[in-house]
Amino acid sequence: MKRYIIYLFLCLVSSLSLLSCMDSYLGIEQLDLGGGKPEKLTVDKVVSKPGALEIHFSLPAGNPKHSQVIATYINKAGNEVEFKVSRYSHIILVEGFTGTNEVSVELAVVDEGGNKSDITQVREKPLLSPVEIARQSLLATPAFGGVKLEWENKEAQPFAIHILTEDQIQMGEKTLIEDPSKTIYSSDSLNTATYIRQYDNVEQKFGFVLSDKWGNRTDTLIELITPFKEQLIDFNTVKPVAYFNPSYGTSGKDYALFGYNLETGVQNDGIAHSANFGPQTMFNGITAANNFLAYKFFKIPEGQPTQRTYVHDLYVTFDLNQDLRLSRVQIYPRPSASYLYARSSVKRFRIWGTNDANTTRWSKFPEGWILIGEYEGKMPANMASITQEETDYFYNKQEYAVSEDNKNPDAKPTESFRYMRLQLMESYTPTETFYTINEFKMFGEVLKSY
């Protein structure tokens, strides 16, 4: 029993001795290993970056107990901002600055016991921040049904564009109120333009404010803008036509036998997999399904009966049952991950149009028809690492402005038409033998209904 009491006494003494060596560091009890505070670090070089300072430093030699380096500064809101790197790094990136005035950053070395060195101060001027560059370059112009926004984000830094519109707070008094549902998030150096809709065809005041992850907000860009008149084209009015001999089948067909009309020489429409995947499913209001699927024709080279080369141009023809002038179209591909910028998803296409005045419209093509526009889908900045923003764009926001996004100088995007012939020209995987589209949504101005 006596031996047991002596053992407990020794444990208690040891515990008290250990606690006497403890010190509080950032709210966590750290073991004080002695030796006093570490020496100051040495700043070797400071590189100015957009909204940041890249500080190169050297730790004092001969102290293996260094744990980390901490950099702090006080932002414009009066709050302390802190950055940390381990002892194995010799560079610390301090971010969140705005403006190009000189800023002050304090650096300190912390050892394993929580001891902190004296401060090393750095004073330098950062470059203009990405959110400020975006604000300076921000351009708001009228678009069909809304506003087109364009900006720069060469550093691919994340920031948000907040949209403000007028709201009446009391009789005769209006103010700009933010609409959170319209907020635009940018983190891409390529996709730096978008549209905000739907707004009436009247002059109205818009405000645009940008903010970044550090809580910085720019001043407000205020513009008086009159959106162009636009409406969503009712998909129920759009019907496929059979004048170019569309067919059904479970694979491609020989172009020499089925690909064109022997009397007119005009290429026939494509081969839909079945009625459940036929042209009408492209206009049924369903944006997330496995709808339209049509196979390409193939050609057999002379003397090589086992070889096939595919005709990549595939046509689908519709009667819109109204004369309209298109402003933009949206394509909704299959939502499966395997179709993301890949497989049979349509990458390049043309829109052809004509009207009732063209009496030879079913016997001649492209003669008598008008090329409304040619369009090509965007590619991710890095196919090996597709961002969430790029994924969301492809599945839900793949939009083409009929005039601005047209790639063909011979096209006439402002012409009105009743009959439409889609020319699917290229899929994201060129070797695919078919094309798929879930929905082809159209916007514009209806001039006449039938």
Coordinates of C-alpha atoms in Angstrom, one line a residue:
M1 CA 0.0 0.0 0.0
K2 CA 2.8 2.3 0.9
R3 CA 4.5 1.7 -2.5
Y4 CA 1.2 2.5 -4.2
I5 CA 0.9 5.8 -2.4
I6 CA 4.5 6.8 -3.3
Y7 CA 3.8 6.0 -7.0
L8 CA 0.7 8.2 -7.0
F9 CA 2.7 11.0 -5.4
L10 CA 5.4 10.8 -8.0
C11 CA 2.8 10.9 -10.8
L12 CA 1.2 14.0 -9.3
V13 CA 4.5 15.8 -9.0
S14 CA 5.4 14.9 -12.6
S15 CA 2.0 16.2 -13.8
L16 CA 2.4 19.5 -11.9
S17 CA 5.9 19.9 -13.3
L18 CA 4.6 19.3 -16.8
L19 CA 1.8 21.8 -16.4
S20 CA 4.3 24.4 -15.2
C21 CA 6.0 24.2 -18.6
M22 CA 2.8 24.7 -20.5
D23 CA 1.9 28.0 -22.1
S24 CA -1.3 29.2 -23.9
Y25 CA -0.9 29.8 -27.7
L26 CA -3.9 30.7 -29.8
G27 CA -6.3 29.2 -27.3
I28 CA -4.5 25.8 -27.3
E29 CA -2.2 24.7 -24.6
Q30 CA 1.3 24.2 -26.1
L31 CA 4.4 22.6 -24.5
D32 CA 7.0 25.2 -23.7
L33 CA 10.2 23.6 -24.8
G34 CA 12.3 26.5 -23.5
G35 CA 15.0 28.4 -25.4
G36 CA 13.0 31.7 -25.6
K37 CA 11.5 33.2 -28.6
P38 CA 13.0 32.5 -32.1
E39 CA 14.9 35.0 -34.1
K40 CA 13.3 37.2 -36.7
L41 CA 13.1 36.0 -40.3
T42 CA 14.8 37.7 -43.2
V43 CA 12.8 39.0 -46.2
D44 CA 14.7 38.2 -49.4
K45 CA 12.3 39.5 -52.1
V46 CA 8.7 40.8 -52.4
V47 CA 6.9 40.3 -55.7
S48 CA 3.8 42.4 -56.3
K49 CA 0.8 40.4 -57.6
P50 CA -2.8 41.3 -58.5
G51 CA -4.3 42.0 -55.1
A52 CA -1.5 40.3 -53.3
L53 CA 2.2 40.2 -52.3
E54 CA 4.4 37.2 -52.8
I55 CA 7.0 37.4 -50.0
H56 CA 10.1 35.3 -50.2
F57 CA 11.9 34.8 -46.9
S58 CA 14.7 32.9 -45.1
L59 CA 14.4 31.5 -41.6
P60 CA 17.1 32.0 -39.0
A61 CA 19.7 29.2 -39.3
G62 CA 20.4 26.7 -36.6
N63 CA 16.9 26.4 -35.0
P64 CA 15.2 23.0 -35.7
K65 CA 12.2 23.9 -33.6
H66 CA 10.7 26.4 -36.1
S67 CA 7.0 25.5 -36.8
Q68 CA 5.5 28.1 -39.1
V69 CA 5.6 31.6 -40.4
I70 CA 2.6 33.9 -39.9
A71 CA 1.8 37.0 -42.0
T72 CA -0.9 39.4 -40.9
Y73 CA -2.3 42.7 -42.0
I74 CA -5.3 44.9 -41.2
N75 CA -7.8 45.2 -44.1
K76 CA -9.8 48.3 -45.0
A77 CA -12.7 47.1 -42.8
G78 CA -10.4 47.1 -39.8
N79 CA -10.2 43.4 -39.5
E80 CA -7.0 41.3 -39.1
V81 CA -6.3 38.9 -42.0
E82 CA -3.8 36.1 -41.4
F83 CA -1.9 33.7 -43.6
K84 CA 0.3 30.8 -42.5
V85 CA 2.9 28.5 -44.1
S86 CA 5.0 25.7 -42.6
R87 CA 8.7 25.9 -41.9
Y88 CA 9.4 23.9 -45.1
S89 CA 8.2 26.8 -47.3
H90 CA 10.2 29.9 -48.1
I91 CA 7.3 31.8 -49.8
I92 CA 4.1 33.1 -48.4
L93 CA 1.3 34.6 -50.6
V94 CA -0.6 37.4 -48.8
E95 CA -3.9 38.1 -50.6
G96 CA -7.0 40.3 -50.3
F97 CA -5.6 43.8 -51.1
T98 CA -7.4 46.4 -53.2
G99 CA -5.9 49.5 -54.7
T100 CA -2.3 50.1 -55.5
N101 CA -1.2 52.1 -52.5
E102 CA 1.5 50.8 -50.2
V103 CA 0.4 48.2 -47.7
S104 CA 2.0 46.9 -44.5
V105 CA 2.4 43.2 -43.7
E106 CA 3.8 41.8 -40.4
L107 CA 5.6 38.5 -40.4
A108 CA 6.7 36.4 -37.5
V109 CA 8.3 33.0 -36.9
V110 CA 6.5 30.6 -34.4
D111 CA 8.3 27.6 -32.9
E112 CA 7.0 24.3 -31.7
G113 CA 6.4 25.7 -28.3
G114 CA 4.2 28.5 -29.5
N115 CA 7.0 31.1 -29.0
K116 CA 6.7 34.0 -31.4
S117 CA 9.6 36.0 -32.8
D118 CA 9.8 39.8 -33.1
I119 CA 7.9 41.2 -36.1
T120 CA 9.5 41.7 -39.5
Q121 CA 7.5 44.4 -41.4
V122 CA 7.1 44.5 -45.2
R123 CA 5.8 47.6 -47.0
E124 CA 5.1 47.3 -50.7
K125 CA 2.5 48.2 -53.3
P126 CA 0.3 45.3 -54.7
L127 CA -1.0 45.4 -58.3
L128 CA -4.6 46.1 -59.0
S129 CA -6.8 43.2 -57.8
P130 CA -8.7 40.9 -60.1
V131 CA -12.1 42.2 -58.8
E132 CA -11.0 45.8 -59.6
I133 CA -9.8 44.9 -63.0
A134 CA -13.1 43.1 -63.7
R135 CA -15.0 46.2 -62.5
Q136 CA -12.9 48.5 -64.7
S137 CA -13.5 46.3 -67.8
L138 CA -17.2 45.5 -67.0
L139 CA -19.4 46.4 -70.0
A140 CA -23.2 46.2 -69.8
T141 CA -25.1 46.5 -73.1
P142 CA -28.7 45.9 -74.3
A143 CA -29.5 42.3 -75.3
F144 CA -32.7 40.5 -76.3
G145 CA -34.8 40.3 -73.2
G146 CA -32.1 41.7 -71.0
V147 CA -28.5 42.8 -70.6
K148 CA -25.2 41.4 -71.8
L149 CA -22.3 41.6 -69.4
E150 CA -18.6 41.3 -70.3
W151 CA -15.6 41.5 -68.1
E152 CA -11.9 40.4 -67.7
N153 CA -10.7 37.7 -65.4
K154 CA -7.2 36.9 -66.7
E155 CA -6.1 35.5 -63.4
A156 CA -9.1 33.1 -63.2
Q157 CA -9.8 34.3 -59.7
P158 CA -13.2 33.7 -58.0
F159 CA -15.5 36.7 -57.6
A160 CA -19.2 37.5 -57.9
I161 CA -21.1 40.1 -59.9
H162 CA -24.2 41.3 -58.0
I163 CA -27.2 42.6 -60.1
L164 CA -29.3 45.5 -58.8
T165 CA -32.6 46.6 -60.3
E166 CA -35.0 49.4 -59.4
D167 CA -37.7 48.8 -56.8
Q168 CA -40.2 51.2 -55.4
I169 CA -39.8 51.5 -51.7
Q170 CA -42.6 54.0 -51.3
M171 CA -44.9 56.1 -53.5
G172 CA -42.8 58.1 -55.9
E173 CA -39.4 56.9 -54.6
K174 CA -37.3 54.1 -56.2
T175 CA -34.0 52.6 -55.2
L176 CA -31.7 49.9 -56.5
I177 CA -32.2 46.5 -54.8
E178 CA -30.0 43.5 -55.2
D179 CA -31.6 40.4 -56.8
P180 CA -29.7 37.4 -55.3
S181 CA -31.2 35.0 -57.9
K182 CA -29.3 36.9 -60.7
T183 CA -25.8 36.8 -59.0
I184 CA -23.1 35.8 -61.4
Y185 CA -20.0 33.8 -60.2
S186 CA -16.8 34.0 -62.2
S187 CA -13.7 31.9 -61.7
D188 CA -12.7 31.3 -65.3
S189 CA -10.4 33.3 -67.7
L190 CA -12.3 32.3 -70.8
N191 CA -16.0 32.4 -70.0
T192 CA -16.2 36.1 -69.2
A193 CA -19.5 37.1 -70.7
T194 CA -23.1 36.3 -69.9
Y195 CA -26.7 37.5 -70.2
I196 CA -29.2 38.4 -67.5
R197 CA -32.9 38.0 -68.3
Q198 CA -35.9 38.3 -68.5
Y199 CA -36.6 42.1 -68.5
D200 CA -39.3 44.1 -70.2
N201 CA -38.6 46.1 -73.4
V202 CA -38.6 49.5 -71.5
E203 CA -35.8 51.7 -70.3
Q204 CA -34.7 50.8 -66.8
K205 CA -31.9 51.4 -64.4
F206 CA -29.4 48.6 -63.6
G207 CA -26.6 48.5 -61.0
F208 CA -23.6 46.1 -61.0
V209 CA -21.3 45.5 -57.9
L210 CA -18.4 43.0 -57.7
S211 CA -17.2 41.3 -54.6
D212 CA -14.4 38.8 -53.9
K213 CA -13.9 36.1 -51.3
W214 CA -12.0 38.5 -49.0
G215 CA -15.1 40.7 -48.6
N216 CA -13.9 43.5 -50.9
R217 CA -16.7 45.2 -52.9
T218 CA -16.3 47.6 -55.7
D219 CA -18.2 50.8 -56.4
T220 CA -21.5 50.4 -58.4
L221 CA -21.7 50.6 -62.1
I222 CA -25.1 52.2 -62.9
E223 CA -26.5 52.1 -66.4
L224 CA -29.8 53.0 -68.1
I225 CA -30.6 50.2 -70.5
T226 CA -33.5 49.3 -72.7
P227 CA -33.5 45.5 -73.4
F228 CA -34.6 44.4 -76.9
K229 CA -38.0 42.8 -77.2
E230 CA -37.8 39.0 -76.9
Q231 CA -40.1 36.1 -76.1
L232 CA -39.6 32.4 -75.6
I233 CA -40.8 30.6 -78.7
D234 CA -43.6 28.1 -77.8
F235 CA -42.3 24.6 -78.5
N236 CA -45.8 23.4 -79.1
T237 CA -46.0 25.3 -82.4
V238 CA -42.9 23.6 -83.8
K239 CA -43.5 20.5 -85.9
P240 CA -41.2 18.3 -88.0
V241 CA -41.8 18.0 -91.7
A242 CA -41.2 14.9 -93.9
Y243 CA -40.3 16.7 -97.2
F244 CA -36.7 15.7 -96.9
N245 CA -37.4 12.0 -96.2
P246 CA -36.5 11.5 -92.5
S247 CA -36.4 7.9 -91.5
Y248 CA -36.1 5.5 -88.6
G249 CA -33.4 2.9 -87.9
T250 CA -31.0 1.6 -85.3
S251 CA -27.8 2.5 -87.1
G252 CA -26.5 4.6 -90.0
K253 CA -27.4 3.9 -93.6
D254 CA -25.5 3.9 -96.9
Y255 CA -25.5 7.4 -98.3
A256 CA -25.5 6.1 -101.9
L257 CA -28.8 4.3 -101.3
F258 CA -30.6 6.4 -98.7
G259 CA -28.7 9.6 -98.2
Y260 CA -30.2 11.9 -100.8
N261 CA -33.2 12.4 -103.1
L262 CA -32.5 10.9 -106.5
E263 CA -34.7 13.5 -108.2
T264 CA -33.5 16.7 -106.5
G265 CA -30.0 15.7 -105.3
V266 CA -30.8 17.2 -101.9
Q267 CA -29.5 15.3 -98.8
N268 CA -32.2 13.6 -96.8
D269 CA -32.8 14.3 -93.1
G270 CA -31.1 12.0 -90.6
I271 CA -32.1 8.6 -89.3
A272 CA -33.9 8.8 -85.9
H273 CA -33.4 5.9 -83.6
S274 CA -37.2 5.6 -83.1
A275 CA -40.2 7.8 -82.6
N276 CA -39.2 8.1 -79.0
F277 CA -36.0 9.7 -80.2
G278 CA -37.4 11.5 -83.2
P279 CA -37.2 15.2 -84.2
Q280 CA -40.3 16.2 -82.2
T281 CA -38.6 15.3 -79.0
M282 CA -36.2 18.2 -79.6
F283 CA -39.2 20.5 -79.1
N284 CA -41.2 19.0 -76.1
G285 CA -40.1 21.2 -73.2
I286 CA -38.0 18.5 -71.5
T287 CA -34.4 19.7 -70.9
A288 CA -33.1 16.7 -68.9
A289 CA -33.8 13.4 -70.6
N290 CA -32.5 11.1 -73.3
N291 CA -34.4 12.5 -76.3
F292 CA -33.4 13.2 -79.9
L293 CA -30.9 10.7 -81.3
A294 CA -30.2 10.4 -85.1
Y295 CA -27.6 8.4 -87.0
K296 CA -25.2 9.7 -89.6
F297 CA -25.1 8.4 -93.2
F298 CA -22.0 6.5 -94.2
K299 CA -20.1 6.1 -97.5
I300 CA -18.2 3.0 -98.6
P301 CA -15.0 3.7 -100.5
E302 CA -14.7 2.1 -103.9
G303 CA -13.0 -1.3 -103.7
Q304 CA -13.2 -1.3 -99.8
P305 CA -16.5 -2.9 -99.0
T306 CA -15.6 -3.4 -95.3
Q307 CA -14.6 0.3 -94.7
R308 CA -17.0 3.2 -93.9
T309 CA -16.5 6.9 -93.8
Y310 CA -19.3 8.9 -92.1
V311 CA -21.1 12.0 -93.4
H312 CA -20.9 14.3 -90.5
D313 CA -23.5 16.7 -91.8
L314 CA -27.0 15.6 -90.6
Y315 CA -30.2 17.6 -91.2
V316 CA -33.4 17.9 -89.3
T317 CA -36.3 20.1 -90.7
F318 CA -39.2 21.8 -89.0
D319 CA -42.2 24.1 -89.7
L320 CA -42.3 26.7 -86.9
N321 CA -45.9 27.7 -87.9
Q322 CA -44.9 31.3 -87.4
D323 CA -42.6 33.9 -89.0
L324 CA -40.0 34.8 -86.5
R325 CA -36.7 36.6 -86.0
L326 CA -34.4 34.6 -83.8
S327 CA -32.4 36.3 -81.0
R328 CA -30.8 33.3 -79.3
V329 CA -31.0 29.6 -78.9
Q330 CA -30.2 27.2 -76.1
I331 CA -29.0 23.6 -76.5
Y332 CA -29.6 21.1 -73.7
P333 CA -27.5 17.9 -74.2
R334 CA -27.9 14.6 -72.4
P335 CA -27.2 15.1 -68.7
S336 CA -25.1 12.0 -68.3
A337 CA -21.4 12.6 -67.4
S338 CA -20.2 10.6 -70.4
Y339 CA -21.7 13.3 -72.7
L340 CA -20.0 16.2 -70.9
Y341 CA -18.0 18.0 -73.7
A342 CA -17.9 14.5 -75.3
R343 CA -19.5 11.8 -77.4
S344 CA -22.5 12.7 -79.6
S345 CA -23.2 16.1 -78.0
V346 CA -23.5 18.7 -80.7
K347 CA -20.5 21.0 -80.9
R348 CA -21.0 22.8 -84.3
F349 CA -24.2 23.5 -86.1
R350 CA -26.0 25.8 -88.6
I351 CA -29.5 27.2 -88.8
W352 CA -31.1 27.6 -92.2
G353 CA -34.4 29.4 -92.8
T354 CA -36.9 30.1 -95.5
N355 CA -40.6 31.2 -95.8
D356 CA -43.7 30.6 -97.9
A357 CA -42.4 32.9 -100.7
N358 CA -39.8 30.2 -101.5
T359 CA -42.0 27.9 -103.6
T360 CA -39.1 25.5 -104.3
R361 CA -38.2 25.1 -100.7
W362 CA -38.8 21.3 -100.7
S363 CA -37.0 20.6 -103.9
K364 CA -33.9 22.8 -103.7
F365 CA -31.4 23.3 -100.9
P366 CA -29.4 25.4 -100.0
E367 CA -30.6 27.4 -103.0
G368 CA -33.5 29.6 -101.9
W369 CA -32.7 29.1 -98.2
I370 CA -31.0 31.7 -96.0
L371 CA -28.1 30.7 -93.7
I372 CA -29.2 32.3 -90.5
G373 CA -26.0 31.5 -88.6
E374 CA -23.3 29.0 -87.8
Y375 CA -22.3 28.3 -84.2
E376 CA -19.6 26.4 -82.3
G377 CA -19.7 25.2 -78.7
K378 CA -17.1 26.3 -76.2
M379 CA -14.4 24.1 -74.8
P380 CA -13.3 23.9 -71.1
A381 CA -10.0 25.7 -70.3
N382 CA -8.6 22.3 -69.2
M383 CA -10.4 19.1 -70.4
A384 CA -8.5 17.1 -67.7
S385 CA -10.0 19.3 -64.9
I386 CA -13.5 20.6 -65.9
T387 CA -14.8 23.1 -63.4
Q388 CA -18.2 23.1 -61.8
E389 CA -18.9 26.4 -63.6
E390 CA -18.0 24.8 -67.0
T391 CA -20.2 21.8 -66.2
D392 CA -23.2 23.9 -65.3
Y393 CA -22.7 25.9 -68.5
F394 CA -22.7 22.8 -70.7
Y395 CA -25.8 21.2 -69.2
N396 CA -27.9 24.2 -68.3
K397 CA -26.6 27.5 -69.9
Q398 CA -25.3 26.5 -73.3
E399 CA -26.6 29.5 -75.2
Y400 CA -25.8 31.1 -78.6
A401 CA -26.7 34.7 -79.5
V402 CA -27.9 34.4 -83.1
S403 CA -26.0 37.5 -84.2
E404 CA -23.1 37.9 -81.9
D405 CA -22.1 34.2 -81.8
N406 CA -22.4 33.6 -85.5
K407 CA -19.1 32.3 -87.0
N408 CA -20.1 32.5 -90.7
P409 CA -19.6 35.8 -92.5
D410 CA -22.1 34.8 -95.2
A411 CA -24.9 34.3 -92.7
K412 CA -27.8 36.7 -92.3
P413 CA -28.8 36.4 -88.6
T414 CA -31.5 39.2 -88.7
E415 CA -33.6 37.6 -91.4
S416 CA -37.0 36.2 -90.5
F417 CA -38.2 32.8 -91.5
R418 CA -41.0 30.2 -91.0
Y419 CA -39.3 26.9 -91.9
M420 CA -36.0 25.8 -90.2
R421 CA -33.5 23.3 -91.3
L422 CA -30.9 22.4 -88.6
Q423 CA -27.5 21.2 -90.0
L424 CA -25.6 19.3 -87.3
M425 CA -22.0 19.5 -88.4
E426 CA -19.7 18.2 -85.6
S427 CA -20.0 16.3 -82.3
Y428 CA -17.6 16.7 -79.4
T429 CA -16.2 13.3 -80.2
P430 CA -15.9 13.4 -84.0
T431 CA -15.8 9.6 -84.4
E432 CA -19.3 9.2 -82.9
T433 CA -21.8 7.9 -85.6
F434 CA -24.8 9.8 -84.2
Y435 CA -26.0 13.1 -82.7
T436 CA -28.0 13.7 -79.5
I437 CA -29.9 16.8 -78.3
N438 CA -32.4 16.9 -75.5
E439 CA -34.0 20.2 -76.3
F440 CA -33.5 23.1 -78.7
K441 CA -34.9 26.1 -77.1
M442 CA -35.5 29.3 -79.2
F443 CA -36.1 33.0 -78.3
G444 CA -36.9 35.9 -80.5
E445 CA -39.7 38.0 -81.9
V446 CA -42.8 36.5 -83.5
L447 CA -43.8 38.5 -86.5
K448 CA -46.8 36.4 -87.7
S449 CA -48.5 33.2 -86.5
Y450 CA -50.2 30.6 -88.8

